[in-house]
CSV table of C-alpha atoms and ligand atoms in Angstrom, one decimal:
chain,number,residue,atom,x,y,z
A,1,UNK,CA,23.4,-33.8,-14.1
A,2,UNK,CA,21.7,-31.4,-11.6
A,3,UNK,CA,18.9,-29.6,-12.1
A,4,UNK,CA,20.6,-26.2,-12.1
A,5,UNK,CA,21.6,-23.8,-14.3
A,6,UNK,CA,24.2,-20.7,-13.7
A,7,UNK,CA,24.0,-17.8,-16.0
A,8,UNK,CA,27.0,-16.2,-15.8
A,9,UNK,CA,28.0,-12.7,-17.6
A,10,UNK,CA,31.5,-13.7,-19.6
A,11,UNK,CA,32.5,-10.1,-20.3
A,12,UNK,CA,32.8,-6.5,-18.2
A,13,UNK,CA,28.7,-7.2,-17.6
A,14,UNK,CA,25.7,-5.5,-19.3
A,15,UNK,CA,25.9,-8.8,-21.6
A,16,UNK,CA,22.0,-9.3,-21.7
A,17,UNK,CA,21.8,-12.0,-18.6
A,18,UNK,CA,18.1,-10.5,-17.7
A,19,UNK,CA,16.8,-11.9,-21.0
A,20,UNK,CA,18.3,-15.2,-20.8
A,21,UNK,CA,17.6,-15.4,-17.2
A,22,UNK,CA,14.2,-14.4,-18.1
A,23,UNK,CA,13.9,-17.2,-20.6
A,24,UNK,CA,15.4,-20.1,-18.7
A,25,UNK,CA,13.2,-18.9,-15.5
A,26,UNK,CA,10.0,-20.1,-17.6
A,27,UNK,CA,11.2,-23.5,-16.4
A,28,UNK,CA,12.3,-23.1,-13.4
A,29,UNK,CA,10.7,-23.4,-10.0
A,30,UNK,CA,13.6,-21.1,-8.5
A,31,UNK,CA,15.5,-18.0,-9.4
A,32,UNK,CA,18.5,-17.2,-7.3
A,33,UNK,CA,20.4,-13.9,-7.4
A,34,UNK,CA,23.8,-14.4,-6.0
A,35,UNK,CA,26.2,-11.5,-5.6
A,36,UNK,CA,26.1,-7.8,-6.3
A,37,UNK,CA,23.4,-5.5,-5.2
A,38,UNK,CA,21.2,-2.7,-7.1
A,39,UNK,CA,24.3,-1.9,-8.6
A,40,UNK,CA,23.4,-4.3,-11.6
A,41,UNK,CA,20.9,-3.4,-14.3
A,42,UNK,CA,18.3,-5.7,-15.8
A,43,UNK,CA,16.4,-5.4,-18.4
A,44,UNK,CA,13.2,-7.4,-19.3
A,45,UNK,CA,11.4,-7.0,-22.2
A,46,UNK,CA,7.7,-8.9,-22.7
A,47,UNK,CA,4.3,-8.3,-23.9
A,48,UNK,CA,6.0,-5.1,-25.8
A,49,UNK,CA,6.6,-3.9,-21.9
A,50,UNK,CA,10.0,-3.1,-20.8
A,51,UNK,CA,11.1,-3.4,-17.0
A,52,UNK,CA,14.3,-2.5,-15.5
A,53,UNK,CA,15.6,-4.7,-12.5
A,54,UNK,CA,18.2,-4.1,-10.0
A,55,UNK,CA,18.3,-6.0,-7.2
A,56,UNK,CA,15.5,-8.1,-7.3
A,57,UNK,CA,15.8,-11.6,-9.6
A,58,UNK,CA,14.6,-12.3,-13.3
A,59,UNK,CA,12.0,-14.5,-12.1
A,60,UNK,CA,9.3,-12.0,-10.3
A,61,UNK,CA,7.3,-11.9,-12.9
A,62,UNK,CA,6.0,-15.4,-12.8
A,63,UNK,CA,3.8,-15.9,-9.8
A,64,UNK,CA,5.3,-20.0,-9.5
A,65,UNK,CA,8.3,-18.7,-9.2
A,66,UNK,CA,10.3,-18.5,-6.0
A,67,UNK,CA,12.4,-15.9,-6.0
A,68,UNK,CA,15.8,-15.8,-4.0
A,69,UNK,CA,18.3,-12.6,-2.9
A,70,UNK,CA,21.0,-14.8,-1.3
A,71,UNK,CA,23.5,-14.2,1.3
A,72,UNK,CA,26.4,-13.2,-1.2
A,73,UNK,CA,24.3,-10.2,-2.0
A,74,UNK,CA,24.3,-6.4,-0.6
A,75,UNK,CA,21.3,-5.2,-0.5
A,76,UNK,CA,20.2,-2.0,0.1
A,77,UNK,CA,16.2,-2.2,1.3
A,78,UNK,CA,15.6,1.9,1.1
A,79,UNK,CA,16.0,1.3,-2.9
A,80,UNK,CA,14.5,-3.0,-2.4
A,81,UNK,CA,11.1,-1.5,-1.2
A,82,UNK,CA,11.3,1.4,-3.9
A,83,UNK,CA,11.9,-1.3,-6.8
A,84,UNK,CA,9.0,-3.6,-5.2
A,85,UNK,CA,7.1,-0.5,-5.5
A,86,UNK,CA,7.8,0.3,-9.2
A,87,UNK,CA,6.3,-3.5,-9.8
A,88,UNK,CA,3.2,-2.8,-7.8
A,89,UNK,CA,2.5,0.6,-9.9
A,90,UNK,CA,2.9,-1.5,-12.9
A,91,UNK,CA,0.7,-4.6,-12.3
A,92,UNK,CA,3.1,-7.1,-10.6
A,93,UNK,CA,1.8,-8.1,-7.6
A,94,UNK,CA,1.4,-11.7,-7.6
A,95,UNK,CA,5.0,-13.3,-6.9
A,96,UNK,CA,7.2,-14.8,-4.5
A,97,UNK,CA,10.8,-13.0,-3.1
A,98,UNK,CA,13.0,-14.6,-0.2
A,99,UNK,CA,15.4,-12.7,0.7
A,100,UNK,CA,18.6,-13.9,3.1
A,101,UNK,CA,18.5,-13.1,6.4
A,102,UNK,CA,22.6,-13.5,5.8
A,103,UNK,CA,22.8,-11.1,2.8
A,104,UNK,CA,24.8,-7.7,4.0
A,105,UNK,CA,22.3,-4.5,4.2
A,106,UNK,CA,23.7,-1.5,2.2
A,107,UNK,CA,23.6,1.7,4.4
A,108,UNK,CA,23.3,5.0,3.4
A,109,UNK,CA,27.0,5.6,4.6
A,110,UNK,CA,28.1,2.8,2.3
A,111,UNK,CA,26.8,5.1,-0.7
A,112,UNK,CA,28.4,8.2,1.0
A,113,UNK,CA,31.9,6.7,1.8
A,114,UNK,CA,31.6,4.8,-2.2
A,115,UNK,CA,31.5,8.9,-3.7
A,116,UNK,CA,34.1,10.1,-1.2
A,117,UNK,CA,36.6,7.2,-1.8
A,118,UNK,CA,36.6,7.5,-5.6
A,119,UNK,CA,36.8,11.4,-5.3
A,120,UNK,CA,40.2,10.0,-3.4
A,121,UNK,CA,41.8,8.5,-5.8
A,122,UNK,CA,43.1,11.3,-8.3
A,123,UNK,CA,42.9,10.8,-11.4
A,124,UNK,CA,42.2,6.9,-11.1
A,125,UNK,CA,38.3,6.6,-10.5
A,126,UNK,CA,37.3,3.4,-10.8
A,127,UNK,CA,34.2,4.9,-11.8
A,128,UNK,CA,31.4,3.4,-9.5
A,129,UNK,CA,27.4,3.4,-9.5
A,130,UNK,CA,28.2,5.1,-6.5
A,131,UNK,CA,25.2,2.2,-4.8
A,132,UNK,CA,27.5,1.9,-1.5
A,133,UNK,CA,28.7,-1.6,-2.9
A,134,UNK,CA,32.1,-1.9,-2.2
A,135,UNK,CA,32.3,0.0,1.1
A,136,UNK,CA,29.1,-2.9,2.2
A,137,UNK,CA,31.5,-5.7,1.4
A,138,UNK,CA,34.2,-4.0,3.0
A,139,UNK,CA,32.1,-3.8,6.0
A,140,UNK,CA,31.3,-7.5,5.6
A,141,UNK,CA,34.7,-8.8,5.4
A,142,UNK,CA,35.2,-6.0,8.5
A,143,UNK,CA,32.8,-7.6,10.8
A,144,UNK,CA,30.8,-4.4,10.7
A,145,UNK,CA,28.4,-4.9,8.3
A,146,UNK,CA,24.9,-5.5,9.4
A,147,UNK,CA,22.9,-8.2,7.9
A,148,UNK,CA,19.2,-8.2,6.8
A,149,UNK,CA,18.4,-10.3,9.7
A,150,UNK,CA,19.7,-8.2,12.0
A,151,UNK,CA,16.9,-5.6,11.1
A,152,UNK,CA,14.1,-8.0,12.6
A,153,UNK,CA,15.6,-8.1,16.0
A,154,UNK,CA,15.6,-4.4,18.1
A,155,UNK,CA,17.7,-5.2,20.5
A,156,UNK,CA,20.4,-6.9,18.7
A,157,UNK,CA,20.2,-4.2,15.4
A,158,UNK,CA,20.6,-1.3,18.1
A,159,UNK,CA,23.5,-3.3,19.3
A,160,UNK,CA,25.2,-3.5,15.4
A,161,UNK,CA,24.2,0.0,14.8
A,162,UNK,CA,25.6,1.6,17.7
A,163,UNK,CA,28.9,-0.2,16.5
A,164,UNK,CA,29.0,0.2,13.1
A,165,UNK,CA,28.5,3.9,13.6
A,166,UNK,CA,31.2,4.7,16.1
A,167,UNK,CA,33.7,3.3,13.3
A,168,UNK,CA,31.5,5.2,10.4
A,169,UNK,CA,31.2,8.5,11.8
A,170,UNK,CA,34.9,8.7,12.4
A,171,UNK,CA,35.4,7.9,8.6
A,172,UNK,CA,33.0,10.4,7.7
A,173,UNK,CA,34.2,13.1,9.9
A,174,UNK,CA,37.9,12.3,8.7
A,175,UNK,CA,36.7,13.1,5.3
A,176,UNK,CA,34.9,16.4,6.4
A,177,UNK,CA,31.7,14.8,5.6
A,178,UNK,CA,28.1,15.1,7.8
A,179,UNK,CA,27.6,12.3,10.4
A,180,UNK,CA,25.0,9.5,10.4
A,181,UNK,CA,22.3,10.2,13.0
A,182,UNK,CA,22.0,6.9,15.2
A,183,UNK,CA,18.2,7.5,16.2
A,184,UNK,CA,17.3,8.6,12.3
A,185,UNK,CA,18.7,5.5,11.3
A,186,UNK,CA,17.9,2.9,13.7
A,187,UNK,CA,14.2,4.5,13.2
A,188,UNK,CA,14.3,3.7,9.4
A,189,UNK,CA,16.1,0.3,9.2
A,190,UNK,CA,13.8,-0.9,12.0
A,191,UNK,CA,10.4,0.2,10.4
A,192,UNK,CA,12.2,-1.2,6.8
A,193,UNK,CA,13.3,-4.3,8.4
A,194,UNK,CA,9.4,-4.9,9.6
A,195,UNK,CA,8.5,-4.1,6.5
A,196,UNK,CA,10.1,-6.8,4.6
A,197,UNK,CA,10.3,-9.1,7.4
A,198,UNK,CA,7.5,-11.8,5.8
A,199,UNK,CA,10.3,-12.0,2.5
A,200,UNK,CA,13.5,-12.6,5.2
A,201,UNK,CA,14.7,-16.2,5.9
A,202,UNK,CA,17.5,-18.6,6.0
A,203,UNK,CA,17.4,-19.0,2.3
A,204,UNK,CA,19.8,-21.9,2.5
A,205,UNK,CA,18.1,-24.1,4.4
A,206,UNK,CA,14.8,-23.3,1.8
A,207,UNK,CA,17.1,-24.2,-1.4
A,208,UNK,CA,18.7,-27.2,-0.1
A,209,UNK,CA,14.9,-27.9,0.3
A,210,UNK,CA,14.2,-26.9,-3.4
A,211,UNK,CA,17.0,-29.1,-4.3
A,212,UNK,CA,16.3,-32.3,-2.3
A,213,UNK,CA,12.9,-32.2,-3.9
A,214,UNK,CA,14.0,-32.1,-7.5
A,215,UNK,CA,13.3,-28.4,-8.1
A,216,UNK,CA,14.8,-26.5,-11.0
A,217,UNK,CA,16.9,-23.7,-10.0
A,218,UNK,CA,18.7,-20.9,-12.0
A,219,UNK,CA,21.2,-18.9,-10.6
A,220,UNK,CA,21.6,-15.2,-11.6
A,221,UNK,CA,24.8,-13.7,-12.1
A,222,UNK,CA,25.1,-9.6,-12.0
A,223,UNK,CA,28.1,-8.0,-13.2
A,224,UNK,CA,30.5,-10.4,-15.2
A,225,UNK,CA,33.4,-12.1,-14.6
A,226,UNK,CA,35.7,-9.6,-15.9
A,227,UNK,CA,34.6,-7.4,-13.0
A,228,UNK,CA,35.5,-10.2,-10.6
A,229,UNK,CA,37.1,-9.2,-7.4
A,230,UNK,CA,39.5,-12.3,-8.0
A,231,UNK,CA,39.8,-13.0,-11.4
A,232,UNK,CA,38.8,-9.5,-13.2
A,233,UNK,CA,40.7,-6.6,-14.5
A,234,UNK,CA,42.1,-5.5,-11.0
A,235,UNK,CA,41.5,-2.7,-9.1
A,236,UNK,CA,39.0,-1.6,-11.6
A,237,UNK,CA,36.4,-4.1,-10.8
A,238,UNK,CA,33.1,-4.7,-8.7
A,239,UNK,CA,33.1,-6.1,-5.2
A,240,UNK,CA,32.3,-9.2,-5.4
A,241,UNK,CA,32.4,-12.4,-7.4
A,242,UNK,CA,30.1,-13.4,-10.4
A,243,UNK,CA,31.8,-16.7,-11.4
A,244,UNK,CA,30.1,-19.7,-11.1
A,245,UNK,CA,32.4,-21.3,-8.4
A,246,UNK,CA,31.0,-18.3,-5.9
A,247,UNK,CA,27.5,-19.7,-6.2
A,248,UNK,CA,27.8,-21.8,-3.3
A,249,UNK,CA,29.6,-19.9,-1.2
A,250,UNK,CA,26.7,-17.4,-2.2
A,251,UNK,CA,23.9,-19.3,-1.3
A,252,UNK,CA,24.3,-22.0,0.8
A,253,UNK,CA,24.2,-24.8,-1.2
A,254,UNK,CA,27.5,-27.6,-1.7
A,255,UNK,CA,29.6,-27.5,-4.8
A,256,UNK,CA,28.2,-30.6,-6.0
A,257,UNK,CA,25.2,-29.2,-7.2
A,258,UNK,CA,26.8,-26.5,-9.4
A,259,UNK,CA,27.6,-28.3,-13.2
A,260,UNK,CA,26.2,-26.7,-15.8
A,261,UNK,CA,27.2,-23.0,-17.1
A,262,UNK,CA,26.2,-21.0,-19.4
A,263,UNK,CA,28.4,-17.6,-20.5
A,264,UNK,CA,26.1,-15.0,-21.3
A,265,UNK,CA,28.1,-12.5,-23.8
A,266,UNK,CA,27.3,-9.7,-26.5
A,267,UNK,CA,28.8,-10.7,-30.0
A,268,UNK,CA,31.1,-7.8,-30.0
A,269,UNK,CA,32.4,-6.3,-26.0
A,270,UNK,CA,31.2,-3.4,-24.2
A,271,UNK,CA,32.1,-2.2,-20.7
A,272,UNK,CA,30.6,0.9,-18.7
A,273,UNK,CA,33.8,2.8,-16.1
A,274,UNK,CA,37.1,2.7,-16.2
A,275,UNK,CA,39.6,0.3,-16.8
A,276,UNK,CA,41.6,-1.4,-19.7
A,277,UNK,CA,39.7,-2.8,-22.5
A,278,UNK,CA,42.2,-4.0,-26.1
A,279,UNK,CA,39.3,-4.3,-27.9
A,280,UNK,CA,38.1,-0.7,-27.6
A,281,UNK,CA,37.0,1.1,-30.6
A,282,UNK,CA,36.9,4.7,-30.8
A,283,UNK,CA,35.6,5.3,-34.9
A,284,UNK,CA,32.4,5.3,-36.7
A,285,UNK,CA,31.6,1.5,-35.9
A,286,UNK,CA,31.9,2.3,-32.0
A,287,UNK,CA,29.2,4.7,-32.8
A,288,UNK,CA,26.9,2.1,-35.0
A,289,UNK,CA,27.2,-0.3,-32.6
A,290,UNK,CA,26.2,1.8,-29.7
A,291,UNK,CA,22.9,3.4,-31.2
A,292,UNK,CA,22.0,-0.1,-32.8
A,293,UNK,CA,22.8,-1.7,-29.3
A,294,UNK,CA,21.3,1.0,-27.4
A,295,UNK,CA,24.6,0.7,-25.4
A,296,UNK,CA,24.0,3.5,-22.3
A,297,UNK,CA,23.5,2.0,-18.6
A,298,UNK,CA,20.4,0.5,-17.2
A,299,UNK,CA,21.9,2.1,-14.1
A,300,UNK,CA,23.5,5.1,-14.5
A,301,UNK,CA,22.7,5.9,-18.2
A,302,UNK,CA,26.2,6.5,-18.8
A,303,UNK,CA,27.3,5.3,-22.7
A,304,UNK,CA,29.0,2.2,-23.1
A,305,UNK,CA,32.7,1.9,-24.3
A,306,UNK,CA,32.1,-0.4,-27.5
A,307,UNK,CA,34.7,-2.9,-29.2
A,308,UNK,CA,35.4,-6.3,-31.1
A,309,UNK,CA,34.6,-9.7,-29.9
A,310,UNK,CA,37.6,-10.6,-27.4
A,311,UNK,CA,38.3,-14.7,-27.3
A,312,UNK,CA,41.1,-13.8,-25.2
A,313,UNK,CA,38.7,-12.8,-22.7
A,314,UNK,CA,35.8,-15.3,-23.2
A,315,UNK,CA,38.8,-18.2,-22.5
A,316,UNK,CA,39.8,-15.8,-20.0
A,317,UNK,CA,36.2,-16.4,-18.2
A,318,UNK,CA,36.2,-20.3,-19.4
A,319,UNK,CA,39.2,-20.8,-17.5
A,320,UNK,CA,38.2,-19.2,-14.1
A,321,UNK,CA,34.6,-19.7,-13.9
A,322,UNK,CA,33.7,-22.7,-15.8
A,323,UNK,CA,31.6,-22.4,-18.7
A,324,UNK,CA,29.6,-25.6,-21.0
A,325,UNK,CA,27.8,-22.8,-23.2
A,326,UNK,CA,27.9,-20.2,-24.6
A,327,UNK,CA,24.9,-17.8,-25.1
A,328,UNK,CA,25.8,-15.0,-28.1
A,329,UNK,CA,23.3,-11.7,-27.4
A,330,UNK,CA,22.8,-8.8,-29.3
A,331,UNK,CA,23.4,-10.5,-32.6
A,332,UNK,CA,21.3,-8.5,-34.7
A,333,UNK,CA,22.8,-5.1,-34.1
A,334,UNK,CA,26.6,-6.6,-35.8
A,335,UNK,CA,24.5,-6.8,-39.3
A,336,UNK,CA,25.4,-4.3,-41.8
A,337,UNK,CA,29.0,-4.2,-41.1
A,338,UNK,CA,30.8,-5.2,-44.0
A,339,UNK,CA,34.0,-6.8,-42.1
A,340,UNK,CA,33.7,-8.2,-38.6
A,341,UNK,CA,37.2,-8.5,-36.3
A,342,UNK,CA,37.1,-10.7,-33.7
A,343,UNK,CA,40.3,-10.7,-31.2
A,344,UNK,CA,42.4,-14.1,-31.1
A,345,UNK,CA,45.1,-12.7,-29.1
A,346,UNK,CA,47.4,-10.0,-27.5
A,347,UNK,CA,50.6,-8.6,-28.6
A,348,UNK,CA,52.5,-7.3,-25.3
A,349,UNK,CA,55.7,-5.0,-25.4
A,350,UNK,CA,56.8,-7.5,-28.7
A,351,UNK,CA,55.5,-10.6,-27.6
A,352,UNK,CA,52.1,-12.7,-28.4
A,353,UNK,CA,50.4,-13.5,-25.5
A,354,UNK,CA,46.8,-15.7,-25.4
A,355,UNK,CA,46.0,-14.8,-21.9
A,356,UNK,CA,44.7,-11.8,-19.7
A,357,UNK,CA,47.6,-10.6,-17.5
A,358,UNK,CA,47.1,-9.8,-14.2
A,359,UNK,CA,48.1,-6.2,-13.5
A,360,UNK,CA,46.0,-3.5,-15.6
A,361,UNK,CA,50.0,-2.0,-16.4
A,362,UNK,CA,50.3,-5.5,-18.5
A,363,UNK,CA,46.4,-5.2,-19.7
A,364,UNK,CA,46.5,-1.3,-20.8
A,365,UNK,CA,49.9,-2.2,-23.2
A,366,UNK,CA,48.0,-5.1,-24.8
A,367,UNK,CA,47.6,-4.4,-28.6
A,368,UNK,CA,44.7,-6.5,-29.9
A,369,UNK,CA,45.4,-9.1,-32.9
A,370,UNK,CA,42.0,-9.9,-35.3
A,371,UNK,CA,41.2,-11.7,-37.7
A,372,UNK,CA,38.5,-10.7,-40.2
A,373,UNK,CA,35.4,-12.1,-41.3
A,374,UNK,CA,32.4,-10.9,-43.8
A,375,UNK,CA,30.3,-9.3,-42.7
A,376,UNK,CA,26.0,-9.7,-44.0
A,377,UNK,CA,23.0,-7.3,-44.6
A,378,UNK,CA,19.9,-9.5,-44.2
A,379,UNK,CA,17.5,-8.3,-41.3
A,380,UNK,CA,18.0,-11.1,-39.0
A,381,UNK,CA,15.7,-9.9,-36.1
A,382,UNK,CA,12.5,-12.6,-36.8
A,383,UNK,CA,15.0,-15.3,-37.7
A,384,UNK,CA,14.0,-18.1,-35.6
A,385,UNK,CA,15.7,-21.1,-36.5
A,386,UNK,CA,19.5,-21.3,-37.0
A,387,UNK,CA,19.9,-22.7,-40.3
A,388,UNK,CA,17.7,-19.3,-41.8
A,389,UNK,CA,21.1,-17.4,-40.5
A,390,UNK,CA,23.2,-15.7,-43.4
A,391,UNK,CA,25.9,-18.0,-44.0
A,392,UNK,CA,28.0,-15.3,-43.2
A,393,UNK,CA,26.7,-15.2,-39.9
A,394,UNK,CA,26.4,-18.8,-39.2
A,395,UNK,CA,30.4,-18.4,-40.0
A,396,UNK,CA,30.8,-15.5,-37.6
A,397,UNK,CA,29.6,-18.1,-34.5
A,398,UNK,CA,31.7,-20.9,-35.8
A,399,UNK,CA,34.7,-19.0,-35.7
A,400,UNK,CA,33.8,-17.8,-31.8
A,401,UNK,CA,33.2,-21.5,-31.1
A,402,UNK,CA,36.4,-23.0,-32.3
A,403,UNK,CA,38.0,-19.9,-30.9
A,404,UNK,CA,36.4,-20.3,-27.1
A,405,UNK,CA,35.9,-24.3,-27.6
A,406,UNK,CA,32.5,-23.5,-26.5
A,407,UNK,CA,29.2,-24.0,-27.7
A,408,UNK,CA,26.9,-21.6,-29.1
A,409,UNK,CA,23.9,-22.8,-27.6
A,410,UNK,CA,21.2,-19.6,-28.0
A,411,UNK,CA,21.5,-16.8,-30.2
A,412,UNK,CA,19.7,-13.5,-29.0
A,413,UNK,CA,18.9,-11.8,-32.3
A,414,UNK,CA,16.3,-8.8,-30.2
A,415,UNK,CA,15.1,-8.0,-26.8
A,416,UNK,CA,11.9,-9.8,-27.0
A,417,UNK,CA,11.7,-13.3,-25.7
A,418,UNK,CA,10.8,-14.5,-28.9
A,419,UNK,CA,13.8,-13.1,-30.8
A,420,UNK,CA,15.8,-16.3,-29.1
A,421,UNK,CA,17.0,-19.1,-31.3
A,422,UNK,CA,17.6,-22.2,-29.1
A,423,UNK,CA,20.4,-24.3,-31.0
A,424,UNK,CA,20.3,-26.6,-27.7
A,425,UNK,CA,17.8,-27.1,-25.1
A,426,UNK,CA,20.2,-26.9,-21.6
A,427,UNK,CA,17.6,-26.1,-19.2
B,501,IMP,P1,30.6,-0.9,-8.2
B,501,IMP,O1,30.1,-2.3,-8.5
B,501,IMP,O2,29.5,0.1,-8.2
B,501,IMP,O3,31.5,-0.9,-7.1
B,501,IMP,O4,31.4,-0.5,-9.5
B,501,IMP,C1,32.7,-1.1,-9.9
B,501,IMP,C2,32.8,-1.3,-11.4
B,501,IMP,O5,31.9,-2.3,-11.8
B,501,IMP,C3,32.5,0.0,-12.2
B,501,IMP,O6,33.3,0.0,-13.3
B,501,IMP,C4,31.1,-0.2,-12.6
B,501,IMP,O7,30.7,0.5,-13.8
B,501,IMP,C5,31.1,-1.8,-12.9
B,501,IMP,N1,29.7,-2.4,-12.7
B,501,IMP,C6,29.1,-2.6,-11.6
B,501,IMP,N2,27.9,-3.2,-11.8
B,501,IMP,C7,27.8,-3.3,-13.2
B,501,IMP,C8,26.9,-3.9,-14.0
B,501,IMP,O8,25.8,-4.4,-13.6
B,501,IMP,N3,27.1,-3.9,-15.4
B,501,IMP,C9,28.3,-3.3,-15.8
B,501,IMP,N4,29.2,-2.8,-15.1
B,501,IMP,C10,29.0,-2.8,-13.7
């Protein structure tokens, strides 16, 4: 066994990783964000105090922790210095950040081309943040994108710029849209690069380090697998990959040390855009489960589509990513419901199916099959030991753990670190 942990989100995202990442970071040394940029959302809740974090990893808050923004992300430092900001105004000023001098920067006509292109599509948004995110990995994969390292070096940044822009500004003026500026730009990214030049590196070379010297390290997934550019729900997905098999590619660091995952998922679904979703409720329960959850983005704020626990899709995620255990958030907020469905497969045009098809055609025609299971009443929010549980509730796990043959190892039952019942200790 390593001394790594992944925390991956096993549904459409929003599934609480910044609390479990949270939790695991109090014993780590590292904290690695992997993929993704600002467009994630997470939210920490301690001391009563809530912070929201978007690009910047779990662990910032504890001054012995290093803190790592790897190569596989997209990061956009106009918003990186604003969040660092927000943590300065609020007391946290003591910590450590690294940030890859490999990770892709998000320019501001990445967020101008991300509005245009969806405002392209018709009817068929995919239904963005709008961050710039997938027109920065298009760039990447392009050979335009400019990295953060390139920000440090005049010469050679003036070089990227000048290039990225000739292609840029044609796109832009194609789509009738104002053109970037070179000098404006160039002027900014310079004075931002200097700015955050004591946080860049090669962060590879510093976590093989980490790792040759026995350190703990967590990775943090954004997003969640069913957003995957690979394995998600196709084209209505984020830009990147939050499995567990893109960590190394992500960060620099050989397969070998990637073996234990745990799936981070809410004990019913939710999803924030567009895109197909079988479990999908659209009644009274949608709505209890939403104000109880407080399902609206960290991001953009927008509500939450709600629905049943889907083991089609935690397999789904099992399958693709690799997952040891399972860890079941939001808990508290199923209790009061007197039946609980939980999805055990798919009926598609006739025929039962128990896997996610691969064209959103297939997905959308899915019909949902459940069983049901009782529901309980008890207030289960200072529970802190798993036997206490309602029977009925301890039932409700079982059933998702024969279902994913995965264990439940922590169940979240409220945002406060505290409100975690540890049934194993993994990390
Ligand atoms: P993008 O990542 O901004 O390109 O958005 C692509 C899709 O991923 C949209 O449906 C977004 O709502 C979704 N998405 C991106 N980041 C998150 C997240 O952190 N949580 C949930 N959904 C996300």
């Amino acid at each position: 066994m390593n001394n790594t942990l992944v925390v991956v989100g096993a549904q459409w995202g929003d599934e609480g990783k910044g609390k479990i990442t949270d939790f695991y970071a109090r014993s780590a040394d590292v904290v690695v964000r992997h993929q993704g940029g600002n467009n994630a959302g997470h939210t920490i809740v301690f001391d009563g105090r809530k912070f929201a974090l978007q690009s910047i990893p779990s662990g910032i808050f504890n001054p012995h922790i290093k803190n790592v923004m790897a190569n596989g992300m997209v990061i956009n430092p106009v918003s990186l210095v604003e969040e660092l900001e927000r943590l300065h105004k609020a007391g946290v000023t003591d910590y450590q950040l690294f940030i890859s001098d490999r990770a892709a920067c998000v320019m501001p006509y990445h967020q101008m081309l991300d509005g245009a292109y969806e405002s392209l599509k018709g009817g068929r948004l995919i239904g963005t943040t709008k961050k710039g995110i997938g027109p920065a990995y298009t760039d990447k994969y392009s050979r335009v994108g400019i990295r953060m390292g390139d920000l440090l070096d005049a010469e050679y940044f003036a070089e990227r710029l000048h290039d990225a822009l000739l292609q840029k500004n044609l796109e832009l003026k194609m789509l009738g849209m104002e053109q970037c500026d070179f000098d404006t730009l160039y002027a900014q990214y310079r004075e931002l690069g200097e700015r955050l030049r004591p946080m860049i590196c090669d962060t590879s070379v510093m976590l093989n380090r980490e790792m040759e010297q026995g350190s703990k390290i967590l990775f943090e997934g954004a997003q969640g697998v069913m957003l995957c550019i690979d394995h998600g729900t196709y084209p209505f997905v984020t830009s990147s990959s939050p499995t567990a098999a893109s960590v190394p590619l992500n960060t620099g660091l050989a397969p070998r040390y990637i073996d234990r995952v745990v799936g981070v998922c809410k004990a019913y679904t939710t999803r924030v855009g567009e895109g197909p979703f079988p479990t999908e409720l659209h009644d009274d329960t949608a709505e209890y489960i939403r104000e109880r959850g407080h399902e609206y983005g960290t991001v953009t704020g927008r509500p939450r589509r709600v629905g049943w626990f889907d083991a089609v899709v935690l397999n789904h995620v099992r399958r693709v990513s690799g997952i040891n255990y399972l860890s079941l958030m939001l808990f508290d907020v199923l209790t009061g419901l007197d039946t609980l469905r939980i999805c055990t497969g798919y009926r598609l045009d006739g025929r039962h199916i128990d896997y996610v098809p691969s064209t959103i055609a297939e997905l959308s025609r899915c019909e949902a099959e459940y069983i049901e299971l009782p529901g309980w009443t008890e207030d289960i929010t200072s529970v802190s030991d798993y036997d206490s549980l309602p029977a009925n509730a301890k039932a409700y796990i079982s059933k998702i753990e024969e279902l994913t043959s995965t264990e439940v190892a922590v169940v979240s039952v409220g945002p406060d670190r505290e409100q975690t019942i540890v049934r194993r200790p993994i990390f």
